[in-house]
């Protein structure tokens, strides 16, 4: 309601005075939609079709990846060797050592948002079996004058690592024949059962 009043007021003002078009978020310092798409696809390729050359081309040397979801997979549900809440990969070399050993992972971009100098924000899906994985990722970027106009410098990435642990067979759920859980907070018990063991 408030915004429509402001819009109406702006329109009325514009009808009287010569409108002054202000350059705001769309100037030379800002990434374009095409550049944001390149950043998003670069990240996708690092997951779906990894190579050290691509990592060198698209990540800053001091790239940091924060992902408790990835840490949880590395730890297979235990509390080590990685520490939750701390960077998963601290530096591009650490990312290359970790990601380089992974097989190609299916990765589809579902949504994309971006701001002037980043971040590029994505919602994504990995068509795994038996459980699909959905995640969100925030990619902070740095302007570069190399072959990539925007490099990824920091990533905050979380996804359904519970489903991923099921797919890996690390967590084996106890399911009934119709696919519902036989145990746990939901399943046979009341849906109002608390979900968090706090
Ligand atoms: C371009 O936009 C950014 C962010 O809005 C601003 O910080 C910067 O000063 C602008 N640059 C020019 C040349 O207008
Ligand atoms: C995977 O990357 C290689 C280069 O490392 C490239 O030649 C190939 O076309 C890429 N494959 C896909 C499916 O993008
Ligand atoms: C699965 O849950 C049922 C119901 O609580 C229990 O009787 C059964 O022993 C469980 N099976 C396994 C493999 O834990
Ligand atoms: C699924 O099976 C369980 C155990 O047999 C049963 O308690 C539950 O009501 C079933 N749920 C549905 C949706 O059929």
Short mmCIF file of C-alpha atoms and ligand atoms in Angstrom, two decimals:
data_model
loop_
_atom_site.label_atom_id
_atom_site.label_comp_id
_atom_site.label_asym_id
_atom_site.label_seq_id
_atom_site.Cartn_x
_atom_site.Cartn_y
_atom_site.Cartn_z
CA UNK A 1 0.00 0.00 0.00
CA UNK A 2 2.75 2.38 1.06
CA UNK A 3 4.82 1.61 -2.04
CA UNK A 4 1.85 2.18 -4.31
CA UNK A 5 1.29 5.60 -2.71
CA UNK A 6 4.95 6.45 -3.29
CA UNK A 7 4.71 5.14 -6.84
CA UNK A 8 1.64 7.27 -7.46
CA UNK A 9 3.37 10.34 -5.99
CA UNK A 10 6.47 9.69 -8.11
CA UNK A 11 4.32 9.29 -11.19
CA UNK A 12 2.50 12.56 -10.47
CA UNK A 13 5.83 14.34 -9.98
CA UNK A 14 7.19 12.82 -13.17
CA UNK A 15 4.17 14.06 -15.09
CA UNK A 16 4.95 17.63 -14.03
CA UNK A 17 8.75 17.76 -14.18
CA UNK A 18 11.18 16.37 -16.72
CA UNK A 19 12.11 12.98 -15.23
CA UNK A 20 15.75 12.69 -14.26
CA UNK A 21 16.88 9.11 -14.80
CA UNK A 22 19.28 8.25 -12.04
CA UNK A 23 21.97 5.68 -12.67
CA UNK A 24 21.74 3.60 -9.55
CA UNK A 25 22.59 -0.09 -9.50
CA UNK A 26 23.37 -0.36 -13.19
CA UNK A 27 26.72 1.28 -13.82
CA UNK A 28 30.16 0.10 -14.90
CA UNK A 29 31.02 -1.24 -11.45
CA UNK A 30 28.01 -3.55 -11.36
CA UNK A 31 27.80 -7.06 -12.75
CA UNK A 32 25.30 -7.71 -15.51
CA UNK A 33 22.73 -10.50 -15.50
CA UNK A 34 24.91 -12.35 -18.02
CA UNK A 35 27.97 -12.03 -15.74
CA UNK A 36 25.97 -13.27 -12.73
CA UNK A 37 24.87 -16.25 -14.83
CA UNK A 38 28.51 -16.98 -15.70
CA UNK A 39 29.43 -16.95 -11.98
CA UNK A 40 26.53 -19.31 -11.20
CA UNK A 41 27.47 -21.65 -14.05
CA UNK A 42 31.12 -21.58 -12.98
CA UNK A 43 30.11 -22.84 -9.55
CA UNK A 44 27.86 -25.45 -11.14
CA UNK A 45 30.76 -26.66 -13.31
CA UNK A 46 33.02 -26.95 -10.26
CA UNK A 47 30.50 -29.42 -8.83
CA UNK A 48 29.24 -31.14 -12.00
CA UNK A 49 32.44 -31.19 -14.06
CA UNK A 50 35.40 -30.34 -11.81
CA UNK A 51 38.89 -29.52 -13.01
CA UNK A 52 41.80 -27.77 -11.25
CA UNK A 53 42.07 -25.49 -14.31
CA UNK A 54 38.47 -24.34 -13.83
CA UNK A 55 39.05 -23.76 -10.10
CA UNK A 56 42.18 -21.70 -10.89
CA UNK A 57 40.21 -19.71 -13.48
CA UNK A 58 37.12 -18.96 -11.36
CA UNK A 59 38.21 -18.79 -7.68
CA UNK A 60 40.43 -16.25 -5.92
CA UNK A 61 43.60 -17.70 -4.36
CA UNK A 62 42.26 -16.94 -0.86
CA UNK A 63 38.82 -18.43 -1.66
CA UNK A 64 36.97 -19.65 1.46
CA UNK A 65 34.07 -22.11 1.42
CA UNK A 66 31.77 -22.21 4.46
CA UNK A 67 29.48 -25.23 4.42
CA UNK A 68 28.51 -27.16 7.52
CA UNK A 69 26.58 -29.41 5.13
CA UNK A 70 29.80 -30.41 3.37
CA UNK A 71 31.60 -30.68 6.73
CA UNK A 72 28.84 -33.05 7.89
CA UNK A 73 29.41 -35.24 4.82
CA UNK A 74 33.19 -35.20 5.33
CA UNK A 75 32.63 -36.19 8.98
CA UNK A 76 29.96 -38.81 8.09
CA UNK A 77 27.83 -37.48 10.94
CA UNK A 78 30.65 -37.50 13.51
CA UNK A 79 32.11 -34.38 15.11
CA UNK A 80 35.46 -34.67 13.33
CA UNK A 81 37.84 -34.43 11.59
CA UNK A 82 36.37 -31.09 10.44
CA UNK A 83 34.87 -28.60 12.91
CA UNK A 84 31.28 -27.42 12.39
CA UNK A 85 31.03 -23.64 12.09
CA UNK A 86 34.55 -23.27 10.72
CA UNK A 87 35.54 -22.91 7.05
CA UNK A 88 35.19 -26.19 5.19
CA UNK A 89 37.86 -25.22 2.66
CA UNK A 90 40.18 -22.38 3.67
CA UNK A 91 41.94 -21.33 0.48
CA UNK A 92 41.63 -22.37 -3.15
CA UNK A 93 44.25 -25.12 -2.70
CA UNK A 94 42.15 -26.70 0.07
CA UNK A 95 39.04 -26.57 -2.14
CA UNK A 96 40.96 -28.19 -5.01
CA UNK A 97 42.25 -30.96 -2.74
CA UNK A 98 38.70 -31.66 -1.47
CA UNK A 99 36.58 -31.17 -4.59
CA UNK A 100 39.16 -32.64 -6.98
CA UNK A 101 38.68 -36.07 -5.45
CA UNK A 102 34.90 -36.04 -6.05
CA UNK A 103 33.13 -37.74 -8.95
CA UNK A 104 30.90 -35.46 -11.09
CA UNK A 105 27.75 -34.57 -9.15
CA UNK A 106 24.44 -33.73 -10.94
CA UNK A 107 23.68 -30.05 -10.36
CA UNK A 108 20.78 -27.96 -11.68
CA UNK A 109 20.29 -24.25 -10.98
CA UNK A 110 16.68 -23.57 -9.88
CA UNK A 111 16.81 -19.84 -9.05
CA UNK A 112 19.34 -17.06 -9.40
CA UNK A 113 19.58 -13.64 -7.76
CA UNK A 114 22.43 -11.13 -7.73
CA UNK A 115 23.42 -7.69 -6.52
CA UNK A 116 25.71 -5.04 -8.02
CA UNK A 117 29.09 -6.37 -6.94
CA UNK A 118 27.71 -9.69 -5.79
CA UNK A 119 26.77 -11.81 -4.08
CA UNK A 120 25.36 -14.20 -6.62
CA UNK A 121 22.71 -16.28 -4.85
CA UNK A 122 21.42 -19.59 -6.11
CA UNK A 123 18.93 -22.26 -5.22
CA UNK A 124 19.97 -25.59 -6.70
CA UNK A 125 19.03 -29.23 -6.94
CA UNK A 126 20.99 -32.43 -7.37
CA UNK A 127 18.92 -35.24 -8.89
CA UNK A 128 20.33 -38.00 -6.71
CA UNK A 129 18.72 -41.28 -5.73
CA UNK A 130 16.84 -42.29 -3.70
CA UNK A 131 16.57 -38.72 -2.32
CA UNK A 132 16.92 -35.48 -4.28
CA UNK A 133 19.11 -32.81 -2.70
CA UNK A 134 18.12 -29.13 -2.64
CA UNK A 135 20.39 -26.36 -1.43
CA UNK A 136 21.02 -22.63 -1.27
CA UNK A 137 24.31 -20.91 -1.90
CA UNK A 138 25.58 -17.35 -1.48
CA UNK A 139 28.64 -16.56 -3.61
CA UNK A 140 30.58 -13.38 -2.82
CA UNK A 141 32.56 -12.07 -5.78
CA UNK A 142 35.61 -9.94 -6.56
CA UNK A 143 36.06 -7.85 -9.72
CA UNK A 144 38.85 -9.18 -11.91
CA UNK A 145 40.45 -7.98 -15.13
CA UNK A 146 41.33 -11.51 -16.24
CA UNK A 147 39.28 -13.85 -18.43
CA UNK A 148 36.54 -13.91 -15.76
CA UNK A 149 35.11 -10.46 -14.92
CA UNK A 150 33.98 -11.77 -11.50
CA UNK A 151 35.82 -14.31 -9.36
CA UNK A 152 34.28 -16.22 -6.47
CA UNK A 153 36.01 -15.31 -3.20
CA UNK A 154 33.69 -16.62 -0.47
CA UNK A 155 30.93 -19.19 -0.58
CA UNK A 156 28.25 -19.89 2.05
CA UNK A 157 26.55 -23.10 1.02
CA UNK A 158 24.03 -25.26 2.87
CA UNK A 159 21.90 -28.12 1.61
CA UNK A 160 20.02 -31.22 2.71
CA UNK A 161 23.01 -33.20 3.95
CA UNK A 162 20.63 -35.56 5.81
CA UNK A 163 19.31 -36.80 2.45
CA UNK A 164 22.87 -36.96 1.11
CA UNK A 165 23.95 -39.16 4.07
CA UNK A 166 21.00 -41.46 3.26
CA UNK A 167 22.09 -41.64 -0.40
CA UNK A 168 25.62 -42.50 0.71
CA UNK A 169 24.27 -45.21 3.02
CA UNK A 170 25.94 -43.54 6.02
CA UNK A 171 22.56 -42.99 7.65
CA UNK A 172 20.21 -45.94 7.12
CA UNK A 173 16.63 -44.87 7.87
CA UNK A 174 14.09 -47.26 9.35
CA UNK A 175 11.16 -47.01 6.92
CA UNK A 176 7.85 -48.85 6.70
CA UNK A 177 6.76 -50.51 3.41
CA UNK A 178 4.82 -47.37 2.40
CA UNK A 179 7.92 -45.22 2.82
CA UNK A 180 7.03 -43.45 6.07
CA UNK A 181 9.37 -43.56 9.05
CA UNK A 182 8.91 -46.36 11.57
CA UNK A 183 10.78 -44.48 14.27
CA UNK A 184 11.92 -41.01 15.21
CA UNK A 185 10.20 -37.76 16.09
CA UNK A 186 7.60 -38.11 13.31
CA UNK A 187 6.71 -41.46 11.79
CA UNK A 188 4.57 -43.52 14.14
CA UNK A 189 4.59 -40.88 16.84
CA UNK A 190 2.59 -37.68 16.96
CA UNK A 191 3.39 -35.03 14.35
CA UNK A 192 3.53 -32.53 17.20
CA UNK A 193 6.55 -34.35 18.70
CA UNK A 194 9.47 -31.96 18.98
CA UNK A 195 11.98 -32.25 16.14
CA UNK A 196 15.00 -30.71 17.82
CA UNK A 197 16.82 -32.53 20.62
CA UNK A 198 17.41 -29.38 22.68
C1 LIG B 1 28.16 2.40 -9.20
O1 LIG B 1 27.30 1.81 -8.26
C2 LIG B 1 27.92 1.43 -7.06
C3 LIG B 1 26.89 0.68 -6.20
O2 LIG B 1 25.62 1.27 -6.26
C4 LIG B 1 28.53 2.65 -6.37
O3 LIG B 1 29.16 2.25 -5.18
C5 LIG B 1 29.53 3.30 -7.30
O4 LIG B 1 30.02 4.49 -6.73
C6 LIG B 1 28.89 3.61 -8.65
N1 LIG B 1 29.93 4.06 -9.58
C7 LIG B 1 29.76 5.05 -10.45
C8 LIG B 1 30.92 5.35 -11.34
O5 LIG B 1 28.71 5.68 -10.52
C1 LIG B 2 33.72 -30.58 -18.77
O1 LIG B 2 34.93 -29.85 -18.76
C2 LIG B 2 35.76 -30.10 -19.87
C3 LIG B 2 37.02 -29.29 -19.67
O2 LIG B 2 37.64 -29.63 -18.47
C4 LIG B 2 35.05 -29.72 -21.14
O3 LIG B 2 35.88 -30.04 -22.26
C5 LIG B 2 33.72 -30.45 -21.23
O4 LIG B 2 33.02 -29.98 -22.37
C6 LIG B 2 32.90 -30.23 -20.00
N1 LIG B 2 31.70 -31.07 -20.03
C7 LIG B 2 30.50 -30.57 -19.77
C8 LIG B 2 29.38 -31.57 -19.85
O5 LIG B 2 30.29 -29.40 -19.51
C1 LIG B 3 12.69 -50.21 13.02
O1 LIG B 3 11.70 -49.68 13.86
C2 LIG B 3 10.83 -50.66 14.41
C3 LIG B 3 9.72 -49.93 15.16
O2 LIG B 3 10.27 -49.13 16.18
C4 LIG B 3 11.63 -51.63 15.26
O3 LIG B 3 10.78 -52.64 15.75
C5 LIG B 3 12.74 -52.24 14.43
O4 LIG B 3 13.56 -53.04 15.23
C6 LIG B 3 13.58 -51.16 13.74
N1 LIG B 3 14.50 -51.80 12.84
C7 LIG B 3 15.80 -51.49 12.84
C8 LIG B 3 16.63 -52.18 11.81
O5 LIG B 3 16.31 -50.70 13.63
C1 LIG B 4 2.28 -46.52 6.49
O1 LIG B 4 2.54 -47.72 7.19
C2 LIG B 4 2.54 -47.56 8.61
C3 LIG B 4 2.99 -48.89 9.24
O2 LIG B 4 2.39 -49.97 8.61
C4 LIG B 4 1.17 -47.11 9.07
O3 LIG B 4 1.17 -46.93 10.48
C5 LIG B 4 0.82 -45.80 8.40
O4 LIG B 4 -0.48 -45.40 8.74
C6 LIG B 4 0.95 -45.91 6.89
N1 LIG B 4 0.79 -44.60 6.32
C7 LIG B 4 0.14 -44.37 5.21
C8 LIG B 4 0.07 -42.97 4.74
O5 LIG B 4 -0.43 -45.28 4.61
#
